[in-house]
């Protein structure tokens, strides 16, 4: 009996992942608010009723996609900010990591970029909550750096928000260069580096 239950659980997880993958593919060309569950189940080859064994609604599916797209990035964000090296090293590493992530997961990045201000409120809120977590994690990492001596927690969170916002802008810009010549990606990397450097310079004079 337990073996049978195990097989069923694996199959259930495979179907759930197939629904997520199909939805992500369909969302390459449309917003979540226009996505129908029948489109998703048709793409997977299951009955529409099977959808509700995994998700309550397309909004619920969208929240799962947010977790899939952003949940795995928390370790990367921490590494970017708290890694070894000086500020310039961390900036270069951050831009390289963002470029690599966009190259590896363009559909996820496109989904977040579109739905961050999209028409499905629970998904907007899920993205907002994930970004708030990023900002808190960056704040905690910044607080451990010598440059943060004398900073209030509120100001560190503000600084962290600037870095997170810039990371999102950079990811969106890299997304637009996927099919562009390498020189265009280098331009985006150069501009992103300069912007983060400007934030770092402002940080150095905040308490002056």
Coordinates of C-alpha atoms in Angstrom, one line a residue:
X1 CA 0.0 0.0 0.0
X2 CA 2.7 2.5 0.9
X3 CA 4.5 1.7 -2.3
X4 CA 1.4 2.5 -4.3
X5 CA 0.9 5.7 -2.4
X6 CA 4.5 6.7 -3.1
X7 CA 4.0 6.1 -6.8
X8 CA 0.8 8.2 -6.8
X9 CA 2.6 11.0 -4.9
X10 CA 5.4 11.1 -7.5
X11 CA 2.8 11.1 -10.3
X12 CA 0.9 13.9 -8.7
X13 CA 4.1 16.0 -8.3
X14 CA 5.0 15.3 -11.9
X15 CA 1.5 16.5 -13.1
X16 CA 1.8 19.6 -10.9
X17 CA 5.2 20.4 -12.4
X18 CA 3.9 19.8 -15.9
X19 CA 1.0 22.3 -15.2
X20 CA 3.5 24.9 -14.0
X21 CA 5.8 24.3 -17.0
X22 CA 3.0 24.5 -19.4
X23 CA 1.6 27.7 -17.9
X24 CA 5.1 29.3 -17.9
X25 CA 5.4 28.5 -21.6
X26 CA 1.9 29.9 -22.4
X27 CA 2.8 33.1 -20.4
X28 CA 5.6 33.9 -22.8
X29 CA 3.0 35.6 -25.0
X30 CA 0.2 36.6 -22.6
X31 CA -0.4 37.8 -19.1
X32 CA -1.7 35.7 -16.3
X33 CA -5.0 37.5 -16.2
X34 CA -5.8 36.3 -19.8
X35 CA -4.7 32.7 -19.2
X36 CA -7.4 30.1 -19.0
X37 CA -7.0 26.9 -17.1
X38 CA -8.3 24.9 -20.1
X39 CA -5.3 26.2 -22.1
X40 CA -3.0 24.9 -19.4
X41 CA -4.6 21.4 -19.0
X42 CA -4.9 21.0 -22.8
X43 CA -1.1 21.7 -23.1
X44 CA -0.4 19.0 -20.5
X45 CA -3.0 16.5 -21.8
X46 CA -5.1 16.2 -18.7
X47 CA -8.8 16.9 -18.0
X48 CA -9.7 20.4 -16.8
X49 CA -10.9 18.9 -13.5
X50 CA -7.4 17.6 -12.8
X51 CA -6.2 21.2 -12.5
X52 CA -8.1 21.6 -9.2
X53 CA -6.3 18.7 -7.6
X54 CA -3.2 21.0 -7.7
X55 CA -4.3 24.6 -7.7
X56 CA -7.4 26.4 -6.5
X57 CA -7.3 28.9 -9.5
X58 CA -5.0 30.4 -12.1
X59 CA -4.1 33.0 -9.4
X60 CA -3.0 30.1 -7.1
X61 CA -0.9 28.7 -10.0
X62 CA 0.6 32.1 -10.5
X63 CA 1.6 32.3 -6.8
X64 CA 3.3 28.9 -7.2
X65 CA 5.2 30.3 -10.3
X66 CA 6.3 33.3 -8.2
X67 CA 7.8 30.9 -5.6
X68 CA 9.4 28.8 -8.3
X69 CA 10.9 31.9 -10.0
X70 CA 12.0 33.9 -6.9
X71 CA 12.2 31.4 -4.1
X72 CA 15.5 29.8 -5.3
X73 CA 17.2 33.2 -5.6
X74 CA 17.5 33.9 -1.9
X75 CA 20.9 32.2 -1.5
X76 CA 22.2 34.0 -4.7
X77 CA 21.1 37.4 -3.3
X78 CA 22.9 36.7 0.0
X79 CA 26.0 35.6 -1.8
X80 CA 26.0 38.7 -4.0
X81 CA 26.0 41.1 -1.1
X82 CA 27.9 39.3 1.6
X83 CA 30.6 37.6 -0.4
X84 CA 34.3 38.4 -0.1
X85 CA 36.0 41.3 -1.8
X86 CA 35.4 45.0 -1.8
X87 CA 32.4 46.9 -3.0
X88 CA 33.6 46.9 -6.7
X89 CA 34.1 43.1 -6.6
X90 CA 30.6 42.6 -5.2
X91 CA 29.1 44.8 -7.8
X92 CA 30.8 43.0 -10.7
X93 CA 29.8 39.7 -9.2
X94 CA 26.2 40.8 -8.8
X95 CA 25.9 41.9 -12.4
X96 CA 27.5 38.6 -13.6
X97 CA 25.1 36.6 -11.5
X98 CA 22.0 38.5 -12.8
X99 CA 23.2 38.0 -16.4
X100 CA 23.7 34.3 -15.9
X101 CA 20.3 33.9 -14.2
X102 CA 18.5 35.7 -17.0
X103 CA 20.3 33.5 -19.6
X104 CA 19.4 30.3 -17.7
X105 CA 15.8 31.2 -16.7
X106 CA 14.4 33.8 -19.2
X107 CA 10.8 32.6 -18.9
X108 CA 10.8 33.1 -15.2
X109 CA 12.3 36.5 -15.4
X110 CA 9.8 37.6 -18.1
X111 CA 6.9 36.3 -15.9
X112 CA 8.1 38.3 -12.9
X113 CA 8.7 41.4 -15.0
X114 CA 5.2 41.3 -16.5
X115 CA 3.2 40.2 -13.4
X116 CA 4.9 42.5 -10.9
X117 CA 2.5 45.2 -12.0
X118 CA 0.0 42.9 -13.7
X119 CA -3.8 42.5 -13.2
X120 CA -3.8 39.5 -10.7
X121 CA -3.6 41.0 -7.2
X122 CA -2.6 37.9 -5.3
X123 CA 0.3 37.4 -7.6
X124 CA 1.4 41.0 -7.4
X125 CA 1.3 40.6 -3.6
X126 CA 3.3 37.4 -3.7
X127 CA 6.0 39.1 -5.8
X128 CA 6.0 42.1 -3.5
X129 CA 6.4 39.8 -0.5
X130 CA 9.3 38.0 -2.1
X131 CA 11.0 41.3 -3.0
X132 CA 10.5 42.5 0.6
X133 CA 12.2 39.3 1.8
X134 CA 15.1 40.0 -0.6
X135 CA 15.4 43.6 0.8
X136 CA 15.5 42.3 4.4
X137 CA 18.1 39.7 3.5
X138 CA 20.3 42.3 1.8
X139 CA 19.8 44.7 4.8
X140 CA 21.0 42.0 7.1
X141 CA 24.1 41.3 4.9
X142 CA 24.8 45.0 4.6
X143 CA 24.6 45.4 8.4
X144 CA 27.6 43.1 8.8
X145 CA 29.8 45.2 6.7
X146 CA 32.1 47.8 8.3
X147 CA 30.7 50.5 6.0
X148 CA 27.4 50.2 7.8
X149 CA 28.6 51.4 11.2
X150 CA 26.3 54.1 12.5
X151 CA 23.5 53.3 10.1
X152 CA 20.0 52.8 11.4
X153 CA 18.0 49.7 10.5
X154 CA 15.6 51.8 8.6
X155 CA 18.3 53.4 6.4
X156 CA 19.9 50.0 5.8
X157 CA 16.5 48.7 4.5
X158 CA 16.2 51.7 2.3
X159 CA 19.7 51.1 0.8
X160 CA 18.8 47.4 0.4
X161 CA 15.7 48.3 -1.5
X162 CA 17.8 50.4 -3.9
X163 CA 20.0 47.5 -4.6
X164 CA 17.1 45.1 -5.1
X165 CA 15.3 47.5 -7.4
X166 CA 18.4 47.9 -9.5
X167 CA 18.8 44.2 -9.7
X168 CA 15.3 43.9 -11.1
X169 CA 15.9 46.7 -13.6
X170 CA 19.2 45.0 -14.7
X171 CA 17.4 41.6 -15.1
X172 CA 14.7 43.2 -17.3
X173 CA 17.4 44.9 -19.5
X174 CA 19.4 41.7 -19.9
X175 CA 16.1 40.0 -20.9
X176 CA 15.8 42.4 -23.8
X177 CA 19.3 41.4 -25.0
X178 CA 18.9 37.6 -25.2
X179 CA 18.9 37.7 -29.0
X180 CA 21.1 40.8 -29.4
X181 CA 24.8 40.9 -30.2
X182 CA 27.2 40.4 -27.3
X183 CA 28.1 44.1 -27.5
X184 CA 24.6 45.0 -26.4
X185 CA 24.8 42.8 -23.4
X186 CA 28.1 44.4 -22.5
X187 CA 26.5 47.8 -22.7
X188 CA 23.8 46.7 -20.2
X189 CA 26.4 45.2 -17.9
X190 CA 28.4 48.4 -18.0
X191 CA 25.4 50.6 -17.2
X192 CA 24.3 48.3 -14.4
X193 CA 27.8 48.4 -12.9
X194 CA 27.8 52.2 -13.0
X195 CA 24.4 52.5 -11.4
X196 CA 25.3 50.1 -8.6
X197 CA 28.6 52.0 -8.2
X198 CA 26.6 55.2 -7.8
X199 CA 24.5 53.7 -5.1
X200 CA 27.7 52.5 -3.3
X201 CA 29.2 56.0 -3.6
X202 CA 26.1 57.5 -2.1
X203 CA 26.2 55.0 0.7
X204 CA 29.7 56.2 1.6
X205 CA 28.5 59.8 2.0
X206 CA 25.2 59.2 3.7
X207 CA 26.4 59.8 7.2
X208 CA 28.8 62.6 6.2

